[in-house]
C-alpha cells in the first residue's frame, strides 16, 4: 500500500556509502520512476542526472566551492558521505514547445512541469526508502546551476530544481510529532 511506503520515507541526513544495491539496480530504479511518473500532455519534461562514485563526491565538493565557504563544510560533507545524488531538472525547451503547440494552456505548462517533478521526487525518494536507502532533498539551486551544467554537460534548457543525496542509513531521525491533520484537511458533505 502506498501509505506504508510513504511512512518509510523520511529526511535522512546521517548517510553512508553502504546501500546493498549495485549501481545498475539504482539506475534501473531511477529509470523506472522516470518512466512511470506522469507528465501533463505526456510531454516528458522531466530529466534526472544520477551521480555515483567519484562524480557524487565531486558534485558536493563543487557545491561547497561554489558557495565560497558560506555553507558549513560539515553539512556538505554529510551529503557527500552518501552513496549518490539524484539531480532533478525539467527541460524548458520541451515546455516551450508545448506552449507553442497548445497556446491556450501556455501558462500552465511550467506549472505542470514542476508538479510532475515533485511527483518524480517523491516517487524516487519513496522507492529508495522501500529498499532501505535513506535520502534527503536539497535546494542549492540556482547558485549551482552553471557549475552543474558544466560538470555534467547539461543542456542549457534544463532547469535544476533539487538535489537528492542518498545512501545507507547511519542513523534514523527522531519520531515525528503527530499533528492535528484537521487543521490542513477540511471535509464537507
Coordinates of C-alpha atoms in Angstrom, one line a residue:
X1 CA 0.0 0.0 0.0
X2 CA 1.3 3.5 -0.8
X3 CA 0.7 4.7 2.7
X4 CA 3.0 2.1 4.1
X5 CA 5.7 3.1 1.6
X6 CA 5.3 6.8 2.4
X7 CA 5.6 6.1 6.1
X8 CA 9.1 4.7 5.4
X9 CA 10.2 7.9 3.6
X10 CA 11.9 10.4 5.9
X11 CA 14.6 13.0 5.6
X12 CA 17.7 11.0 6.4
X13 CA 20.7 13.2 7.0
X14 CA 23.1 10.6 8.5
X15 CA 24.1 8.8 5.3
X16 CA 26.9 6.4 4.4
X17 CA 28.1 4.6 1.3
X18 CA 26.7 1.2 2.2
X19 CA 23.5 0.6 0.3
X20 CA 23.4 -3.1 -0.6
X21 CA 22.4 -2.4 -4.2
X22 CA 24.5 -2.3 -7.4
X23 CA 24.9 0.9 -9.5
X24 CA 22.9 -0.9 -12.2
X25 CA 20.0 -1.6 -9.8
X26 CA 19.9 2.0 -8.6
X27 CA 20.0 3.2 -12.2
X28 CA 17.1 0.8 -13.0
X29 CA 15.1 2.1 -10.1
X30 CA 15.5 5.7 -11.1
X31 CA 14.8 4.9 -14.8
X32 CA 11.6 3.1 -13.8
X33 CA 10.4 6.0 -11.7
X34 CA 11.1 8.5 -14.6
X35 CA 9.2 6.2 -17.0
X36 CA 6.2 5.7 -14.7
X37 CA 5.6 9.2 -13.3
X38 CA 3.0 11.2 -15.3
X39 CA 3.7 14.5 -17.0
X40 CA 0.9 16.6 -18.4
X41 CA 0.2 16.0 -22.1
X42 CA 2.8 13.3 -21.8
X43 CA 5.4 16.0 -22.5
X44 CA 8.3 14.1 -20.9
X45 CA 9.8 17.2 -19.5
X46 CA 11.4 15.5 -16.5
X47 CA 15.2 14.9 -16.6
X48 CA 17.5 13.5 -14.0
X49 CA 21.2 13.1 -13.5
X50 CA 22.3 10.2 -11.4
X51 CA 25.8 11.0 -9.9
X52 CA 27.5 8.0 -8.3
X53 CA 31.0 7.2 -7.0
X54 CA 33.6 9.9 -7.7
X55 CA 31.1 12.1 -9.6
X56 CA 28.9 12.2 -6.5
X57 CA 31.8 13.2 -4.3
X58 CA 33.0 15.9 -6.8
X59 CA 29.5 17.2 -7.0
X60 CA 29.3 18.1 -3.3
X61 CA 32.9 19.5 -3.3
X62 CA 31.8 21.7 -6.3
X63 CA 28.7 22.9 -4.4
X64 CA 30.8 23.8 -1.4
X65 CA 33.3 25.6 -3.6
X66 CA 30.5 27.5 -5.5
X67 CA 29.3 29.0 -2.2
X68 CA 32.8 30.1 -1.3
X69 CA 32.7 28.7 2.2
X70 CA 29.3 30.3 3.0
X71 CA 27.8 26.9 3.8
X72 CA 29.0 24.7 6.6
X73 CA 31.6 22.1 5.4
X74 CA 30.1 19.6 7.9
X75 CA 26.7 19.9 6.2
X76 CA 28.1 19.4 2.7
X77 CA 30.2 16.5 3.9
X78 CA 27.1 14.9 5.4
X79 CA 25.6 14.8 1.9
X80 CA 29.0 13.7 0.3
X81 CA 29.1 10.8 2.8
X82 CA 26.1 9.3 1.0
X83 CA 26.3 6.9 -1.9
X84 CA 25.0 9.1 -4.7
X85 CA 22.9 12.0 -5.7
X86 CA 19.9 12.5 -8.0
X87 CA 19.7 15.9 -9.6
X88 CA 16.2 16.8 -10.7
X89 CA 15.6 19.0 -13.8
X90 CA 12.8 19.9 -16.2
X91 CA 13.5 20.7 -19.8
X92 CA 12.4 24.2 -20.5
X93 CA 12.7 23.6 -24.3
X94 CA 10.1 20.9 -24.0
X95 CA 7.9 23.2 -22.0
X96 CA 8.3 26.0 -24.6
X97 CA 7.5 23.6 -27.4
X98 CA 4.3 22.5 -25.7
X99 CA 3.4 26.2 -25.0
X100 CA 3.7 26.9 -28.7
X101 CA 1.6 23.8 -29.7
X102 CA -1.1 24.4 -27.2
X103 CA -1.2 28.2 -26.7
X104 CA -4.5 28.1 -24.7
X105 CA -2.7 26.2 -22.0
X106 CA 0.7 28.1 -22.3
X107 CA 0.7 29.5 -18.8
X108 CA 0.1 26.1 -17.3
X109 CA 3.0 24.1 -18.8
X110 CA 5.7 25.4 -16.4
X111 CA 3.4 24.7 -13.5
X112 CA 2.6 21.2 -14.8
X113 CA 6.4 20.5 -15.3
X114 CA 7.0 21.5 -11.7
X115 CA 4.2 19.3 -10.5
X116 CA 5.5 16.4 -12.4
X117 CA 9.0 16.9 -11.0
X118 CA 7.5 16.9 -7.5
X119 CA 5.8 13.6 -8.2
X120 CA 9.1 12.3 -9.5
X121 CA 11.0 13.4 -6.4
X122 CA 8.6 11.7 -4.0
X123 CA 8.5 8.6 -6.2
X124 CA 12.2 8.1 -6.3
X125 CA 12.5 9.0 -2.6
X126 CA 9.9 6.5 -1.6
X127 CA 11.3 3.8 -3.9
X128 CA 14.7 4.3 -2.2
X129 CA 13.1 4.1 1.2
X130 CA 11.4 0.9 0.2
X131 CA 14.9 -0.5 -0.4
X132 CA 16.1 0.7 3.0
X133 CA 18.1 3.6 1.5
X134 CA 18.0 7.0 3.1
X135 CA 17.7 10.3 1.3
X136 CA 17.0 14.0 1.8
X137 CA 16.1 16.8 -0.6
X138 CA 18.3 19.9 -1.0
X139 CA 17.9 23.1 -3.0
X140 CA 21.3 24.8 -3.7
X141 CA 20.0 26.0 -7.0
X142 CA 20.1 28.5 -8.7
X143 CA 23.6 29.2 -7.2
X144 CA 25.0 25.9 -8.5
X145 CA 23.1 25.8 -11.8
X146 CA 26.0 26.8 -14.1
X147 CA 28.5 24.6 -12.2
X148 CA 26.2 21.5 -12.5
X149 CA 25.6 22.2 -16.2
X150 CA 29.3 22.3 -16.9
X151 CA 30.2 19.3 -14.7
X152 CA 27.6 17.0 -16.2
X153 CA 27.3 18.5 -19.7
X154 CA 23.7 19.5 -19.2
X155 CA 21.8 21.2 -22.0
X156 CA 21.2 24.9 -21.5
X157 CA 17.4 24.5 -21.4
X158 CA 17.4 22.2 -18.4
X159 CA 16.2 23.9 -15.2
X160 CA 17.6 22.5 -11.9
X161 CA 15.0 22.1 -9.2
X162 CA 16.5 19.9 -6.5
X163 CA 19.4 17.6 -5.4
X164 CA 18.7 14.4 -3.5
X165 CA 21.7 12.8 -1.8
X166 CA 21.1 9.2 -0.8
X167 CA 22.9 6.4 0.9
X168 CA 22.9 3.8 3.6
X169 CA 21.3 4.9 6.8
X170 CA 23.8 5.7 9.5
X171 CA 21.1 6.7 12.0
X172 CA 17.4 7.4 11.9
X173 CA 15.8 10.8 12.9
X174 CA 13.6 11.1 15.9
X175 CA 9.9 10.2 15.5
X176 CA 7.7 12.9 14.1
X177 CA 5.1 14.5 16.3
X178 CA 1.6 13.5 15.4
X179 CA -0.1 16.6 14.0
X180 CA -3.8 17.6 14.2
X181 CA -4.5 16.9 10.5
X182 CA -7.9 18.6 10.7
X183 CA -6.0 21.9 10.5
X184 CA -5.0 21.0 7.0
X185 CA -7.8 18.8 5.7
X186 CA -11.4 20.1 5.6
X187 CA -14.3 17.7 4.7
X188 CA -17.7 18.9 3.5
X189 CA -20.7 16.6 3.0

